[in-house]
Amino acid sequence: MLPEACREPLLGMYYLATLPGRRQAAARRAIEGSAPIRTLFYHRVADDHPNGWTISTERFKDQIEWIQERYEIITLIEAQRRIGSDQNSTAAVCLTFDDGYADNCREALPWLLDKQIPFTYFVSTNRVNTGEPFDHDVEAGQPLAPNSIEEIRVLAEAGVEIGAHTRSHADCGKIDNEDELYDEIVGSKRDLEAMIHRPVRYFAFPFGLEENLSRAAFRTAFRAGFWGVCSAYGGYNLPGEDPFHIQRIHGDSSWARFCNWLTVDPRKLRNVQRFNAGDYRLCF
Ligand SMILES: [Zn+2]
């Protein structure tokens, strides 16, 4: 494996070399109605305590403006409609956030709201209810504050789609007990609905890689009345695929990785396999 400092320039070269082909492919997909829907996930937007799940405010805004110049930014509901409709001609992006960091409310979220850019905000309810930091932040020596109940209520009032992210930020792939899965997935939905007095329609798997998902968790989420669930292992969403499962890609601080993903890396389009969750298409 090449060190990071070498990989980014190489990826940049690959991106530039394949850009003409990507543009042609995008034009072809628009005509055919097979344009993929990209769904991004971010965690924390802040200028202090940099880490792998934080992006600077300036870089975040630059990325959103880059997206706005090229793509339509749509809600998760609209993304599902397009995935389920067999035809999508317009290149579109969905924005989501995971975990629920208080720092997001300082600048990034007010800025998005001010620009009327839709996004979905997934939170782990034990963190919001107790105010205690995430285990992964404590382990990293950065006990960052989660959002407060009041902040989540204000976001919901402002029209933000608030989604569930389990109660304890659990790895659903490791839970083989149905009651525990129910408590984490359905429990987080109920906690949030009691908090914001609105239906909670979407669920995002903590960690979100293939090993963190399970068919039982998909089933539990579906039976609980969620409209859709989000993974985070990369992958695009093509018209005609199962709209219950929305695949997401990382809103990466690296411009090379960010542009490479969003303009549809042909290798990733070919090689990233959808998790075999069962098929919920008939239910839509
Ligand atoms: Zn998370």
Short mmCIF file of C-alpha atoms and ligand atoms in Angstrom, two decimals:
data_model
loop_
_atom_site.label_atom_id
_atom_site.label_comp_id
_atom_site.label_asym_id
_atom_site.label_seq_id
_atom_site.Cartn_x
_atom_site.Cartn_y
_atom_site.Cartn_z
CA MET A 1 0.00 0.00 0.00
CA LEU A 2 1.35 3.43 -0.97
CA PRO A 3 1.56 6.10 1.74
CA GLU A 4 -1.24 8.68 1.76
CA ALA A 5 1.05 11.47 0.52
CA CYS A 6 1.72 9.45 -2.67
CA ARG A 7 -1.78 8.13 -3.18
CA GLU A 8 -3.50 11.51 -3.38
CA PRO A 9 -1.42 12.86 -6.32
CA LEU A 10 -1.82 9.51 -8.09
CA LEU A 11 -5.56 9.63 -7.58
CA GLY A 12 -5.56 13.21 -8.86
CA MET A 13 -3.77 12.08 -12.03
CA TYR A 14 -6.17 9.16 -12.48
CA TYR A 15 -9.11 11.55 -12.02
CA LEU A 16 -7.83 14.02 -14.62
CA ALA A 17 -6.91 11.27 -17.09
CA THR A 18 -10.36 9.69 -16.87
CA LEU A 19 -12.37 12.94 -16.72
CA PRO A 20 -13.15 13.15 -20.47
CA GLY A 21 -14.45 9.57 -20.37
CA ARG A 22 -16.50 10.34 -17.26
CA ARG A 23 -18.09 13.35 -18.98
CA GLN A 24 -19.05 11.23 -21.98
CA ALA A 25 -20.45 8.52 -19.72
CA ALA A 26 -22.45 11.12 -17.75
CA ALA A 27 -23.95 12.50 -20.98
CA ARG A 28 -24.85 8.97 -22.10
CA ARG A 29 -26.48 8.14 -18.76
CA ALA A 30 -28.50 11.37 -18.87
CA ILE A 31 -29.90 10.36 -22.27
CA GLU A 32 -30.56 6.79 -21.16
CA GLY A 33 -32.10 7.89 -17.84
CA SER A 34 -29.56 5.90 -15.84
CA ALA A 35 -27.86 8.75 -13.94
CA PRO A 36 -26.75 7.57 -10.48
CA ILE A 37 -27.85 9.34 -7.30
CA ARG A 38 -24.91 10.12 -5.07
CA THR A 39 -25.55 10.34 -1.34
CA LEU A 40 -22.79 11.86 0.76
CA PHE A 41 -22.21 11.45 4.47
CA TYR A 42 -20.32 13.88 6.67
CA HIS A 43 -19.77 13.74 10.43
CA ARG A 44 -18.34 16.90 11.92
CA VAL A 45 -17.64 20.30 10.35
CA ALA A 46 -15.26 22.31 12.54
CA ASP A 47 -11.90 24.02 12.53
CA ASP A 48 -10.56 22.60 15.80
CA HIS A 49 -9.64 19.04 16.79
CA PRO A 50 -9.03 17.81 13.23
CA ASN A 51 -9.49 14.06 12.78
CA GLY A 52 -10.63 11.52 10.19
CA TRP A 53 -14.29 12.41 10.71
CA THR A 54 -13.93 16.21 10.75
CA ILE A 55 -13.82 18.52 7.75
CA SER A 56 -12.91 22.21 7.99
CA THR A 57 -15.69 24.75 7.56
CA GLU A 58 -14.02 26.28 4.52
CA ARG A 59 -13.47 22.94 2.78
CA PHE A 60 -17.04 21.89 3.53
CA LYS A 61 -18.51 25.08 2.06
CA ASP A 62 -16.25 24.81 -0.99
CA GLN A 63 -17.44 21.24 -1.54
CA ILE A 64 -21.12 22.16 -1.25
CA GLU A 65 -20.65 25.07 -3.67
CA TRP A 66 -18.79 22.75 -6.07
CA ILE A 67 -21.73 20.36 -5.90
CA GLN A 68 -24.28 23.14 -6.40
CA GLU A 69 -22.55 24.26 -9.59
CA ARG A 70 -22.78 20.78 -11.08
CA TYR A 71 -25.63 18.83 -9.53
CA GLU A 72 -29.08 19.14 -8.12
CA ILE A 73 -29.14 18.71 -4.31
CA ILE A 74 -32.18 16.66 -3.36
CA THR A 75 -33.81 15.19 -0.24
CA LEU A 76 -33.64 11.50 0.68
CA ILE A 77 -37.30 11.15 -0.22
CA GLU A 78 -36.67 12.53 -3.69
CA ALA A 79 -33.61 10.28 -4.01
CA GLN A 80 -35.77 7.26 -3.22
CA ARG A 81 -38.40 8.36 -5.71
CA ARG A 82 -35.78 8.54 -8.44
CA ILE A 83 -34.09 5.26 -7.51
CA GLY A 84 -37.46 3.56 -7.47
CA SER A 85 -38.71 5.07 -10.72
CA ASP A 86 -36.34 3.28 -13.13
CA GLN A 87 -35.41 6.56 -14.82
CA ASN A 88 -33.20 9.41 -13.66
CA SER A 89 -31.73 11.86 -16.14
CA THR A 90 -30.55 14.60 -13.78
CA ALA A 91 -27.29 14.21 -11.90
CA ALA A 92 -28.24 14.56 -8.25
CA VAL A 93 -26.63 14.55 -4.81
CA CYS A 94 -28.11 13.99 -1.36
CA LEU A 95 -26.45 15.30 1.81
CA THR A 96 -26.45 13.52 5.15
CA PHE A 97 -24.61 13.78 8.47
CA ASP A 98 -24.00 11.01 11.00
CA ASP A 99 -23.61 10.96 14.78
CA GLY A 100 -24.76 14.46 15.79
CA TYR A 101 -21.89 16.77 16.77
CA ALA A 102 -22.70 20.04 18.56
CA ASP A 103 -20.01 21.81 16.52
CA ASN A 104 -22.07 21.39 13.34
CA CYS A 105 -24.58 23.87 14.74
CA ARG A 106 -21.96 26.60 15.00
CA GLU A 107 -21.60 27.31 11.29
CA ALA A 108 -22.21 24.48 8.83
CA LEU A 109 -25.87 23.73 9.52
CA PRO A 110 -27.03 27.36 9.83
CA TRP A 111 -25.21 28.03 6.54
CA LEU A 112 -27.01 25.13 4.80
CA LEU A 113 -30.35 26.23 6.23
CA ASP A 114 -29.74 29.78 5.12
CA LYS A 115 -29.09 28.55 1.59
CA GLN A 116 -32.14 26.25 1.77
CA ILE A 117 -30.01 23.21 0.97
CA PRO A 118 -31.76 20.02 2.17
CA PHE A 119 -29.94 17.49 4.33
CA THR A 120 -30.70 14.57 6.65
CA TYR A 121 -29.21 14.49 10.13
CA PHE A 122 -28.69 11.08 11.80
CA VAL A 123 -28.13 10.99 15.54
CA SER A 124 -27.48 8.36 18.20
CA THR A 125 -30.08 9.05 20.84
CA ASN A 126 -28.19 8.01 23.99
CA ARG A 127 -25.56 10.63 23.19
CA VAL A 128 -28.15 13.38 22.68
CA ASN A 129 -30.09 12.37 25.79
CA THR A 130 -27.07 12.16 28.09
CA GLY A 131 -24.75 14.74 26.52
CA GLU A 132 -21.89 12.26 26.84
CA PRO A 133 -19.26 12.03 24.05
CA PHE A 134 -18.92 9.07 21.70
CA ASP A 135 -16.67 6.20 22.72
CA HIS A 136 -14.58 6.66 19.55
CA ASP A 137 -13.90 10.29 20.52
CA VAL A 138 -13.03 9.40 24.11
CA GLU A 139 -10.65 6.72 22.82
CA ALA A 140 -9.07 9.31 20.51
CA GLY A 141 -8.57 11.67 23.47
CA GLN A 142 -11.09 14.18 22.06
CA PRO A 143 -14.34 14.03 24.08
CA LEU A 144 -16.30 16.17 21.59
CA ALA A 145 -19.79 17.32 22.58
CA PRO A 146 -22.83 15.76 20.92
CA ASN A 147 -25.84 17.83 19.93
CA SER A 148 -28.27 18.73 22.69
CA ILE A 149 -31.97 17.82 22.66
CA GLU A 150 -32.75 21.49 22.08
CA GLU A 151 -30.48 21.65 19.01
CA ILE A 152 -32.16 18.58 17.49
CA ARG A 153 -35.58 20.09 18.14
CA VAL A 154 -34.57 23.38 16.51
CA LEU A 155 -33.26 21.52 13.44
CA ALA A 156 -36.48 19.51 13.16
CA GLU A 157 -38.53 22.71 13.50
CA ALA A 158 -36.46 24.20 10.68
CA GLY A 159 -37.54 21.32 8.43
CA VAL A 160 -34.41 19.16 8.67
CA GLU A 161 -35.06 15.43 8.26
CA ILE A 162 -33.84 13.92 11.54
CA GLY A 163 -32.86 10.26 11.25
CA ALA A 164 -31.97 7.49 13.70
CA HIS A 165 -28.45 6.11 14.15
CA THR A 166 -29.18 3.54 16.91
CA ARG A 167 -29.25 4.38 20.61
CA SER A 168 -25.65 3.61 21.52
CA HIS A 169 -23.91 3.91 18.11
CA ALA A 170 -24.04 0.13 17.96
CA ASP A 171 -22.37 -2.07 15.38
CA CYS A 172 -25.50 -3.83 14.07
CA GLY A 173 -23.38 -6.40 12.24
CA LYS A 174 -22.19 -7.76 15.59
CA ILE A 175 -25.62 -8.04 17.23
CA ASP A 176 -27.13 -11.50 16.83
CA ASN A 177 -29.82 -11.02 19.44
CA GLU A 178 -33.15 -9.84 17.93
CA ASP A 179 -34.20 -8.03 21.13
CA GLU A 180 -30.98 -6.05 21.22
CA LEU A 181 -31.32 -5.13 17.55
CA TYR A 182 -34.89 -4.03 18.18
CA ASP A 183 -33.81 -1.92 21.15
CA GLU A 184 -31.07 -0.17 19.18
CA ILE A 185 -32.96 0.40 15.92
CA VAL A 186 -36.60 0.77 16.94
CA GLY A 187 -35.63 2.28 20.31
CA SER A 188 -33.70 5.07 18.63
CA LYS A 189 -36.68 5.80 16.37
CA ARG A 190 -39.00 6.05 19.39
CA ASP A 191 -36.52 8.19 21.38
CA LEU A 192 -36.31 10.65 18.51
CA GLU A 193 -40.01 10.74 17.81
CA ALA A 194 -40.62 11.54 21.49
CA MET A 195 -37.96 14.26 21.23
CA ILE A 196 -39.10 16.03 18.05
CA HIS A 197 -42.79 15.03 17.89
CA ARG A 198 -42.44 14.03 14.25
CA PRO A 199 -42.14 10.70 12.45
CA VAL A 200 -38.56 9.48 12.06
CA ARG A 201 -38.38 7.92 8.62
CA TYR A 202 -34.74 7.03 8.00
CA PHE A 203 -32.06 4.99 9.69
CA ALA A 204 -28.29 5.04 9.11
CA PHE A 205 -26.10 2.13 10.17
CA PRO A 206 -23.28 3.21 12.52
CA PHE A 207 -19.89 2.55 10.84
CA GLY A 208 -21.89 1.51 7.75
CA LEU A 209 -19.41 -0.89 6.17
CA GLU A 210 -20.59 -4.23 4.89
CA GLU A 211 -19.57 -6.01 8.09
CA ASN A 212 -21.61 -3.52 10.14
CA LEU A 213 -24.89 -4.40 8.34
CA SER A 214 -27.10 -7.46 8.61
CA ARG A 215 -30.21 -8.81 6.93
CA ALA A 216 -31.86 -9.02 10.36
CA ALA A 217 -31.18 -5.31 10.93
CA PHE A 218 -32.70 -4.43 7.54
CA ARG A 219 -35.76 -6.52 8.42
CA THR A 220 -36.08 -4.88 11.86
CA ALA A 221 -35.84 -1.40 10.35
CA PHE A 222 -38.40 -2.23 7.67
CA ARG A 223 -40.87 -3.72 10.13
CA ALA A 224 -40.48 -0.68 12.40
CA GLY A 225 -41.77 1.50 9.59
CA PHE A 226 -38.56 3.14 8.43
CA TRP A 227 -38.86 4.30 4.82
CA GLY A 228 -35.20 3.64 4.12
CA VAL A 229 -31.81 2.74 5.57
CA CYS A 230 -28.38 4.10 4.70
CA SER A 231 -25.05 2.30 4.52
CA ALA A 232 -21.64 3.96 4.27
CA TYR A 233 -19.36 1.60 2.34
CA GLY A 234 -19.40 3.63 -0.85
CA GLY A 235 -21.43 2.93 -3.91
CA TYR A 236 -23.85 4.80 -6.09
CA ASN A 237 -27.62 4.39 -6.33
CA LEU A 238 -28.89 3.58 -9.80
CA PRO A 239 -32.46 3.99 -11.02
CA GLY A 240 -34.21 0.63 -10.75
CA GLU A 241 -32.29 -0.51 -7.65
CA ASP A 242 -33.91 -1.17 -4.29
CA PRO A 243 -34.75 2.32 -2.91
CA PHE A 244 -35.06 1.03 0.67
CA HIS A 245 -31.27 0.78 0.85
CA ILE A 246 -29.48 4.03 0.06
CA GLN A 247 -25.76 3.59 -0.45
CA ARG A 248 -23.60 6.50 0.65
CA ILE A 249 -20.13 7.79 -0.09
CA HIS A 250 -17.86 9.73 2.24
CA GLY A 251 -17.73 13.53 2.04
CA ASP A 252 -13.96 13.34 2.09
CA SER A 253 -11.68 16.27 2.99
CA SER A 254 -9.39 15.29 0.12
CA TRP A 255 -10.41 17.09 -3.07
CA ALA A 256 -9.01 14.26 -5.17
CA ARG A 257 -11.11 11.63 -3.40
CA PHE A 258 -14.17 13.89 -3.27
CA CYS A 259 -14.11 14.74 -7.01
CA ASN A 260 -13.23 11.17 -7.93
CA TRP A 261 -16.28 9.81 -6.13
CA LEU A 262 -18.76 12.43 -7.24
CA THR A 263 -17.95 12.32 -10.93
CA VAL A 264 -18.53 8.54 -10.86
CA ASP A 265 -15.30 6.59 -10.72
CA PRO A 266 -15.83 3.82 -13.30
CA ARG A 267 -13.88 1.34 -11.13
CA LYS A 268 -16.16 1.99 -8.17
CA LEU A 269 -19.28 1.81 -10.31
CA ARG A 270 -18.14 -1.62 -11.49
CA ASN A 271 -16.64 -3.05 -8.33
CA VAL A 272 -18.73 -1.92 -5.35
CA GLN A 273 -21.36 -4.61 -4.79
CA ARG A 274 -24.63 -3.78 -3.07
CA PHE A 275 -25.04 -5.52 0.28
CA ASN A 276 -27.35 -8.50 -0.09
CA ALA A 277 -30.08 -7.31 2.25
CA GLY A 278 -33.08 -8.94 0.60
CA ASP A 279 -35.23 -6.98 -1.80
CA TYR A 280 -37.72 -4.42 -0.53
CA ARG A 281 -38.60 -3.02 -3.96
CA LEU A 282 -42.02 -4.63 -4.08
CA CYS A 283 -42.93 -2.79 -0.89
CA PHE A 284 -42.59 0.62 -2.53
ZN ZN B 1 -21.81 7.08 13.26
#
